[in-house]
Structures are given as structure tokens and as C-alpha cells.
PDB file of N, CA and C in Angstrom:
ATOM      1  N   MET A  29      11.668  -3.036 -20.231  1.00 81.00           N
ATOM      2  CA  MET A  29      10.219  -3.085 -20.620  1.00 81.00           C
ATOM      3  C   MET A  29       9.609  -2.932 -19.345  1.00 81.00           C
ATOM      4  N   LYS A  30       8.337  -2.102 -19.917  1.00 86.00           N
ATOM      5  CA  LYS A  30       7.016  -1.980 -18.704  1.00 86.00           C
ATOM      6  C   LYS A  30       5.987  -1.777 -19.077  1.00 86.00           C
ATOM      7  N   ILE A  31       5.573  -2.293 -17.785  1.00 86.00           N
ATOM      8  CA  ILE A  31       3.832  -2.881 -18.029  1.00 86.00           C
ATOM      9  C   ILE A  31       3.251  -2.304 -16.458  1.00 86.00           C
ATOM     10  N   ALA A  32       2.080  -1.259 -17.013  1.00 87.00           N
ATOM     11  CA  ALA A  32       1.742  -0.472 -16.054  1.00 87.00           C
ATOM     12  C   ALA A  32      -0.058  -1.780 -15.488  1.00 87.00           C
ATOM     13  N   VAL A  33      -0.087  -1.490 -14.179  1.00 87.00           N
ATOM     14  CA  VAL A  33      -1.715  -2.412 -14.594  1.00 87.00           C
ATOM     15  C   VAL A  33      -2.618  -1.885 -13.481  1.00 87.00           C
ATOM     16  N   CYS A  34      -3.719  -1.441 -13.910  1.00 88.00           N
ATOM     17  CA  CYS A  34      -4.452  -0.297 -13.401  1.00 88.00           C
ATOM     18  C   CYS A  34      -6.250  -0.934 -13.911  1.00 88.00           C
ATOM     19  N   GLY A  35      -6.901  -0.663 -12.915  1.00 87.00           N
ATOM     20  CA  GLY A  35      -8.777  -0.842 -13.150  1.00 87.00           C
ATOM     21  C   GLY A  35      -8.922  -0.817 -11.926  1.00 87.00           C
ATOM     22  N   LYS A  36     -10.345  -0.978 -11.694  1.00 87.00           N
ATOM     23  CA  LYS A  36     -10.884  -0.074 -10.641  1.00 87.00           C
ATOM     24  C   LYS A  36     -10.627  -1.705  -9.395  1.00 87.00           C
ATOM     25  N   GLY A  37     -11.042  -1.233  -8.062  1.00 84.00           N
ATOM     26  CA  GLY A  37     -11.007  -2.361  -7.198  1.00 84.00           C
ATOM     27  C   GLY A  37     -11.557  -3.597  -7.349  1.00 84.00           C
ATOM     28  N   GLY A  38     -10.807  -4.869  -6.728  1.00 86.00           N
ATOM     29  CA  GLY A  38     -11.140  -6.076  -7.196  1.00 86.00           C
ATOM     30  C   GLY A  38     -11.411  -6.895  -8.200  1.00 86.00           C
ATOM     31  N   CYS A  39     -10.744  -6.029  -9.243  1.00 89.00           N
ATOM     32  CA  CYS A  39     -10.622  -6.685 -10.502  1.00 89.00           C
ATOM     33  C   CYS A  39      -9.289  -7.977 -11.052  1.00 89.00           C
ATOM     34  N   GLY A  40      -8.663  -7.728  -9.635  1.00 89.00           N
ATOM     35  CA  GLY A  40      -7.515  -9.277 -10.007  1.00 89.00           C
ATOM     36  C   GLY A  40      -6.122  -8.000 -10.514  1.00 89.00           C
ATOM     37  N   LYS A  41      -5.642  -6.634  -9.986  1.00 90.00           N
ATOM     38  CA  LYS A  41      -4.775  -6.734 -10.407  1.00 90.00           C
ATOM     39  C   LYS A  41      -3.883  -7.055  -9.709  1.00 90.00           C
ATOM     40  N   SER A  42      -3.631  -7.388  -8.269  1.00 89.00           N
ATOM     41  CA  SER A  42      -2.393  -7.887  -7.728  1.00 89.00           C
ATOM     42  C   SER A  42      -2.221  -9.258  -8.049  1.00 89.00           C
ATOM     43  N   THR A  43      -3.531  -9.941  -8.919  1.00 91.00           N
ATOM     44  CA  THR A  43      -3.455 -11.928  -9.009  1.00 91.00           C
ATOM     45  C   THR A  43      -2.215 -11.535 -10.212  1.00 91.00           C
ATOM     46  N   VAL A  44      -2.592 -10.272 -11.396  1.00 92.00           N
ATOM     47  CA  VAL A  44      -2.205 -10.780 -12.829  1.00 92.00           C
ATOM     48  C   VAL A  44      -0.990 -10.166 -12.308  1.00 92.00           C
ATOM     49  N   THR A  45      -0.760  -9.207 -11.260  1.00 91.00           N
ATOM     50  CA  THR A  45       0.350  -9.056 -11.437  1.00 91.00           C
ATOM     51  C   THR A  45       1.826  -9.727 -10.694  1.00 91.00           C
ATOM     52  N   SER A  46       1.167 -10.018  -9.840  1.00 92.00           N
ATOM     53  CA  SER A  46       1.965 -10.913  -9.404  1.00 92.00           C
ATOM     54  C   SER A  46       2.205 -12.414  -9.767  1.00 92.00           C
ATOM     55  N   LEU A  47       1.478 -13.140 -10.681  1.00 93.00           N
ATOM     56  CA  LEU A  47       2.044 -13.590 -11.458  1.00 93.00           C
ATOM     57  C   LEU A  47       2.202 -13.554 -12.720  1.00 93.00           C
ATOM     58  N   LEU A  48       2.535 -12.589 -13.338  1.00 92.00           N
ATOM     59  CA  LEU A  48       3.460 -12.197 -14.719  1.00 92.00           C
ATOM     60  C   LEU A  48       4.737 -11.634 -13.804  1.00 92.00           C
ATOM     61  N   ALA A  49       5.100 -11.372 -13.022  1.00 91.00           N
ATOM     62  CA  ALA A  49       6.269 -11.144 -12.149  1.00 91.00           C
ATOM     63  C   ALA A  49       6.666 -12.035 -11.594  1.00 91.00           C
ATOM     64  N   LYS A  50       6.258 -13.038 -11.167  1.00 92.00           N
ATOM     65  CA  LYS A  50       6.776 -14.749 -10.595  1.00 92.00           C
ATOM     66  C   LYS A  50       7.360 -15.137 -12.564  1.00 92.00           C
ATOM     67  N   ALA A  51       6.508 -15.251 -13.506  1.00 93.00           N
ATOM     68  CA  ALA A  51       6.570 -15.982 -14.430  1.00 93.00           C
ATOM     69  C   ALA A  51       8.202 -15.195 -15.101  1.00 93.00           C
ATOM     70  N   LEU A  52       8.019 -13.856 -15.386  1.00 93.00           N
ATOM     71  CA  LEU A  52       9.355 -13.122 -15.850  1.00 93.00           C
ATOM     72  C   LEU A  52      10.495 -13.086 -14.859  1.00 93.00           C
ATOM     73  N   ALA A  53      10.379 -13.505 -13.602  1.00 92.00           N
ATOM     74  CA  ALA A  53      11.442 -14.145 -12.690  1.00 92.00           C
ATOM     75  C   ALA A  53      11.856 -15.199 -13.211  1.00 92.00           C
ATOM     76  N   ARG A  54      10.958 -16.298 -13.412  1.00 94.00           N
ATOM     77  CA  ARG A  54      11.866 -17.410 -13.384  1.00 94.00           C
ATOM     78  C   ARG A  54      12.276 -18.171 -15.208  1.00 94.00           C
ATOM     79  N   ARG A  55      11.997 -16.898 -15.739  1.00 95.00           N
ATOM     80  CA  ARG A  55      12.972 -16.498 -17.185  1.00 95.00           C
ATOM     81  C   ARG A  55      14.340 -15.383 -16.588  1.00 95.00           C
ATOM     82  N   GLY A  56      14.836 -15.353 -15.730  1.00 94.00           N
ATOM     83  CA  GLY A  56      15.591 -14.759 -15.620  1.00 94.00           C
ATOM     84  C   GLY A  56      15.148 -12.905 -15.605  1.00 94.00           C
ATOM     85  N   LYS A  57      14.796 -11.960 -15.886  1.00 92.00           N
ATOM     86  CA  LYS A  57      14.278 -11.777 -15.813  1.00 92.00           C
ATOM     87  C   LYS A  57      14.506 -10.172 -14.380  1.00 92.00           C
ATOM     88  N   GLU A  58      14.847  -9.437 -13.930  1.00 91.00           N
ATOM     89  CA  GLU A  58      15.148  -8.476 -12.891  1.00 91.00           C
ATOM     90  C   GLU A  58      13.370  -7.566 -12.986  1.00 91.00           C
ATOM     91  N   ILE A  59      12.747  -7.787 -11.781  1.00 91.00           N
ATOM     92  CA  ILE A  59      11.955  -7.367 -11.806  1.00 91.00           C
ATOM     93  C   ILE A  59      11.746  -6.191 -10.766  1.00 91.00           C
ATOM     94  N   LEU A  60      10.855  -5.421 -11.108  1.00 91.00           N
ATOM     95  CA  LEU A  60      10.828  -4.209  -9.996  1.00 91.00           C
ATOM     96  C   LEU A  60       9.084  -3.693  -9.533  1.00 91.00           C
ATOM     97  N   VAL A  61       8.321  -4.138  -8.773  1.00 89.00           N
ATOM     98  CA  VAL A  61       6.967  -4.070  -9.239  1.00 89.00           C
ATOM     99  C   VAL A  61       6.601  -3.068  -7.908  1.00 89.00           C
ATOM    100  N   ILE A  62       6.016  -1.983  -7.701  1.00 86.00           N
ATOM    101  CA  ILE A  62       5.738  -0.725  -7.583  1.00 86.00           C
ATOM    102  C   ILE A  62       4.021  -0.537  -7.281  1.00 86.00           C
ATOM    103  N   ASP A  63       3.897  -0.469  -6.230  1.00 84.00           N
ATOM    104  CA  ASP A  63       2.345  -0.818  -6.014  1.00 84.00           C
ATOM    105  C   ASP A  63       2.234   0.319  -4.526  1.00 84.00           C
ATOM    106  N   SER A  64       0.548   1.002  -5.307  1.00 80.00           N
ATOM    107  CA  SER A  64       0.867   2.454  -5.088  1.00 80.00           C
ATOM    108  C   SER A  64      -0.243   2.597  -3.969  1.00 80.00           C
ATOM    109  N   ASP A  65      -0.879   1.397  -3.646  1.00 77.00           N
ATOM    110  CA  ASP A  65      -2.111   1.126  -3.100  1.00 77.00           C
ATOM    111  C   ASP A  65      -1.644   1.131  -1.335  1.00 77.00           C
ATOM    112  N   GLU A  66      -1.555   1.943  -0.363  1.00 69.00           N
ATOM    113  CA  GLU A  66      -1.051   1.902   0.723  1.00 69.00           C
ATOM    114  C   GLU A  66      -2.430   1.150   1.655  1.00 69.00           C
ATOM    115  N   SER A  67      -3.579   0.923   1.482  1.00 72.00           N
ATOM    116  CA  SER A  67      -4.713   0.332   1.846  1.00 72.00           C
ATOM    117  C   SER A  67      -4.802  -1.037   1.816  1.00 72.00           C
ATOM    118  N   ASN A  68      -3.731  -1.413   0.318  1.00 78.00           N
ATOM    119  CA  ASN A  68      -4.623  -3.234   0.030  1.00 78.00           C
ATOM    120  C   ASN A  68      -3.273  -3.351   0.276  1.00 78.00           C
ATOM    121  N   TYR A  69      -2.821  -4.573   0.994  1.00 80.00           N
ATOM    122  CA  TYR A  69      -1.380  -5.348   1.164  1.00 80.00           C
ATOM    123  C   TYR A  69      -1.622  -6.733   0.492  1.00 80.00           C
ATOM    124  N   GLY A  70      -2.805  -6.737  -0.463  1.00 83.00           N
ATOM    125  CA  GLY A  70      -2.743  -8.464  -0.929  1.00 83.00           C
ATOM    126  C   GLY A  70      -1.522  -8.584  -2.191  1.00 83.00           C
ATOM    127  N   LEU A  71      -0.645  -7.930  -2.804  1.00 85.00           N
ATOM    128  CA  LEU A  71       0.426  -8.208  -3.397  1.00 85.00           C
ATOM    129  C   LEU A  71       1.709  -8.376  -2.924  1.00 85.00           C
ATOM    130  N   TYR A  72       1.743  -7.783  -1.709  1.00 84.00           N
ATOM    131  CA  TYR A  72       2.770  -8.479  -0.383  1.00 84.00           C
ATOM    132  C   TYR A  72       2.395  -9.752  -0.999  1.00 84.00           C
ATOM    133  N   ARG A  73       1.106  -9.938   0.112  1.00 87.00           N
ATOM    134  CA  ARG A  73       0.929 -11.562   0.601  1.00 87.00           C
ATOM    135  C   ARG A  73       1.617 -12.615  -0.652  1.00 87.00           C
ATOM    136  N   GLN A  74       0.737 -11.619  -1.672  1.00 88.00           N
ATOM    137  CA  GLN A  74       0.204 -13.017  -3.428  1.00 88.00           C
ATOM    138  C   GLN A  74       2.555 -13.163  -3.569  1.00 88.00           C
ATOM    139  N   LEU A  75       3.016 -12.673  -2.762  1.00 86.00           N
ATOM    140  CA  LEU A  75       4.471 -12.156  -3.721  1.00 86.00           C
ATOM    141  C   LEU A  75       4.865 -12.952  -2.403  1.00 86.00           C
ATOM    142  N   GLY A  76       4.357 -13.151  -1.174  1.00 87.00           N
ATOM    143  CA  GLY A  76       5.426 -14.180  -0.030  1.00 87.00           C
ATOM    144  C   GLY A  76       6.069 -12.461   1.108  1.00 87.00           C
ATOM    145  N   MET A  77       5.793 -11.765   0.760  1.00 85.00           N
ATOM    146  CA  MET A  77       6.122 -10.564   1.117  1.00 85.00           C
ATOM    147  C   MET A  77       6.375 -10.414   2.487  1.00 85.00           C
ATOM    148  N   LYS A  78       7.048  -9.858   3.551  1.00 86.00           N
ATOM    149  CA  LYS A  78       6.164  -9.349   4.635  1.00 86.00           C
ATOM    150  C   LYS A  78       5.980  -8.478   5.022  1.00 86.00           C
ATOM    151  N   LEU A  79       4.848  -7.539   5.202  1.00 81.00           N
ATOM    152  CA  LEU A  79       3.872  -6.797   5.626  1.00 81.00           C
ATOM    153  C   LEU A  79       4.661  -5.440   5.990  1.00 81.00           C
ATOM    154  N   PRO A  80       4.543  -4.336   5.255  1.00 77.00           N
ATOM    155  CA  PRO A  80       5.203  -3.179   5.444  1.00 77.00           C
ATOM    156  C   PRO A  80       4.893  -2.931   6.684  1.00 77.00           C
ATOM    157  N   ARG A  81       5.487  -1.616   7.210  1.00 76.00           N
ATOM    158  CA  ARG A  81       4.853  -1.003   8.157  1.00 76.00           C
ATOM    159  C   ARG A  81       3.532  -0.096   7.730  1.00 76.00           C
ATOM    160  N   ASP A  82       2.701   0.709   8.253  1.00 74.00           N
ATOM    161  CA  ASP A  82       1.306   1.595   7.887  1.00 74.00           C
ATOM    162  C   ASP A  82       2.700   2.415   7.515  1.00 74.00           C
ATOM    163  N   PHE A  83       1.961   3.573   6.562  1.00 71.00           N
ATOM    164  CA  PHE A  83       2.699   4.736   6.417  1.00 71.00           C
ATOM    165  C   PHE A  83       2.266   5.713   7.136  1.00 71.00           C
ATOM    166  N   THR A  84       1.065   5.515   7.719  1.00 75.00           N
ATOM    167  CA  THR A  84       1.529   6.826   8.333  1.00 75.00           C
ATOM    168  C   THR A  84       2.104   7.042  10.045  1.00 75.00           C
ATOM    169  N   ASP A  85       2.652   5.410  10.165  1.00 77.00           N
ATOM    170  CA  ASP A  85       3.132   4.818  11.461  1.00 77.00           C
ATOM    171  C   ASP A  85       4.968   5.871  11.316  1.00 77.00           C
ATOM    172  N   TYR A  86       5.206   6.272  10.131  1.00 77.00           N
ATOM    173  CA  TYR A  86       6.612   7.399   9.792  1.00 77.00           C
ATOM    174  C   TYR A  86       6.383   8.418  10.679  1.00 77.00           C
ATOM    175  N   PHE A  87       4.501   9.152  10.253  1.00 77.00           N
ATOM    176  CA  PHE A  87       4.365  10.298  10.776  1.00 77.00           C
ATOM    177  C   PHE A  87       3.317  10.141  12.049  1.00 77.00           C
ATOM    178  N   GLY A  88       4.090   9.422  12.545  1.00 75.00           N
ATOM    179  CA  GLY A  88       2.676   9.523  14.923  1.00 75.00           C
ATOM    180  C   GLY A  88       1.835   8.984  14.756  1.00 75.00           C
ATOM    181  N   GLY A  89       1.933   7.893  13.523  1.00 73.00           N
ATOM    182  CA  GLY A  89       0.348   7.031  13.219  1.00 73.00           C
ATOM    183  C   GLY A  89      -0.894   7.272  13.496  1.00 73.00           C
ATOM    184  N   LYS A  90      -2.092   6.749  12.943  1.00 69.00           N
ATOM    185  CA  LYS A  90      -3.331   7.372  13.064  1.00 69.00           C
ATOM    186  C   LYS A  90      -3.726   8.353  13.976  1.00 69.00           C
ATOM    187  N   GLN A  91      -3.890   9.236  13.208  1.00 67.00           N
ATOM    188  CA  GLN A  91      -4.551   9.864  14.167  1.00 67.00           C
ATOM    189  C   GLN A  91      -5.892  10.269  14.093  1.00 67.00           C
ATOM    190  N   ASN A  92      -7.127  10.935  15.582  1.00 65.00           N
ATOM    191  CA  ASN A  92      -8.095  11.120  15.267  1.00 65.00           C
ATOM    192  C   ASN A  92      -8.665  12.527  15.060  1.00 65.00           C
ATOM    193  N   VAL A  93      -9.460  13.183  14.302  1.00 62.00           N
ATOM    194  CA  VAL A  93      -9.617  14.709  14.040  1.00 62.00           C
ATOM    195  C   VAL A  93     -10.888  15.165  14.579  1.00 62.00           C
ATOM    196  N   LEU A  94     -10.535  15.958  15.905  1.00 63.00           N
ATOM    197  CA  LEU A  94     -12.576  16.714  16.286  1.00 63.00           C
ATOM    198  C   LEU A  94     -12.426  17.637  15.637  1.00 63.00           C
ATOM    199  N   ASN A  95     -13.903  18.391  15.002  1.00 59.00           N
ATOM    200  CA  ASN A  95     -13.707  19.211  15.224  1.00 59.00           C
ATOM    201  C   ASN A  95     -14.955  19.674  16.364  1.00 59.00           C
ATOM    202  N   TYR A  96     -14.479  21.353  16.463  1.00 62.00           N
ATOM    203  CA  TYR A  96     -15.109  21.769  17.287  1.00 62.00           C
ATOM    204  C   TYR A  96     -15.333  24.008  16.814  1.00 62.00           C
ATOM    205  N   ASP A  97     -16.462  23.781  15.819  1.00 64.00           N
ATOM    206  CA  ASP A  97     -16.974  24.835  14.942  1.00 64.00           C
ATOM    207  C   ASP A  97     -14.809  25.042  14.814  1.00 64.00           C
ATOM    208  N   VAL A  98     -14.497  25.997  15.113  1.00 66.00           N
ATOM    209  CA  VAL A  98     -12.897  26.469  14.735  1.00 66.00           C
ATOM    210  C   VAL A  98     -11.675  25.877  15.107  1.00 66.00           C
ATOM    211  N   ILE A  99     -11.450  25.320  16.678  1.00 59.00           N
ATOM    212  CA  ILE A  99     -10.742  24.086  17.138  1.00 59.00           C
ATOM    213  C   ILE A  99     -10.578  22.754  16.349  1.00 59.00           C
ATOM    214  N   LYS A 100      -9.524  22.235  15.695  1.00 53.00           N
ATOM    215  CA  LYS A 100      -9.307  21.335  15.366  1.00 53.00           C
ATOM    216  C   LYS A 100      -8.551  20.733  16.332  1.00 53.00           C
ATOM    217  N   ILE A 101      -8.944  19.405  16.921  1.00 54.00           N
ATOM    218  CA  ILE A 101      -8.013  19.067  18.074  1.00 54.00           C
ATOM    219  C   ILE A 101      -7.033  17.290  17.286  1.00 54.00           C
ATOM    220  N   TYR A 102      -6.045  17.576  17.192  1.00 56.00           N
ATOM    221  CA  TYR A 102      -5.367  16.138  16.414  1.00 56.00           C
ATOM    222  C   TYR A 102      -4.688  15.327  17.213  1.00 56.00           C
ATOM    223  N   SER A 103      -5.431  14.337  17.638  1.00 55.00           N
ATOM    224  CA  SER A 103      -4.541  13.828  18.837  1.00 55.00           C
ATOM    225  C   SER A 103      -4.442  11.648  18.433  1.00 55.00           C
ATOM    226  N   SER A 104      -3.450  11.045  18.974  1.00 57.00           N
ATOM    227  CA  SER A 104      -3.611   9.558  18.407  1.00 57.00           C
ATOM    228  C   SER A 104      -4.028   9.033  19.977  1.00 57.00           C
ATOM    229  N   VAL A 105      -4.393   9.907  21.200  1.00 54.00           N
ATOM    230  CA  VAL A 105      -4.605   9.170  22.770  1.00 54.00           C
ATOM    231  C   VAL A 105      -6.143   8.709  22.289  1.00 54.00           C
ATOM    232  N   PHE A 106      -7.148   9.503  21.354  1.00 47.00           N
ATOM    233  CA  PHE A 106      -8.429   9.066  21.700  1.00 47.00           C
ATOM    234  C   PHE A 106      -8.971   8.619  20.211  1.00 47.00           C
TER     235      PHE A 106
END
């Protein structure tokens, strides 16, 4: 069985997903939950999981971009 949960932000997707996953797991089903929203860790919290590292940490962390006409400066320092 495959289930996709879609909707606008704040409509309860994470809540429905976590409740459904827990209910199916209690019935002995193996569950795989994939969350593609890298900016919201609500599903991790609802499932009682440790929060993951921020995706940008794997690539040097969040960086500021400054534009000076033709020159772009990428830096994690400022």
C-alpha cells in the first residue's frame, strides 16, 4: 500500500501522517515515511524522532550571498 499526503501548509499533513503511521505500525505493518519538507521538523517531533542535521550542513552550512553588480560573494562568515 502506498499513501501520499498533500496539501497547503498548516492543514495537518504531518498530524495525519504520524497518526496513520502509528496506527498501521500497531497492526504490525512496516512503515516508511518520507518527508520532503526540509524546513519543517514537525513530523520528526510527532513521531518522537531525533531532529536531523540541517541539509545545508552537508554543504558547508547556510551562507549569505551579497550582490555587487557583477560580483557575487558567498560566505558563511558574515
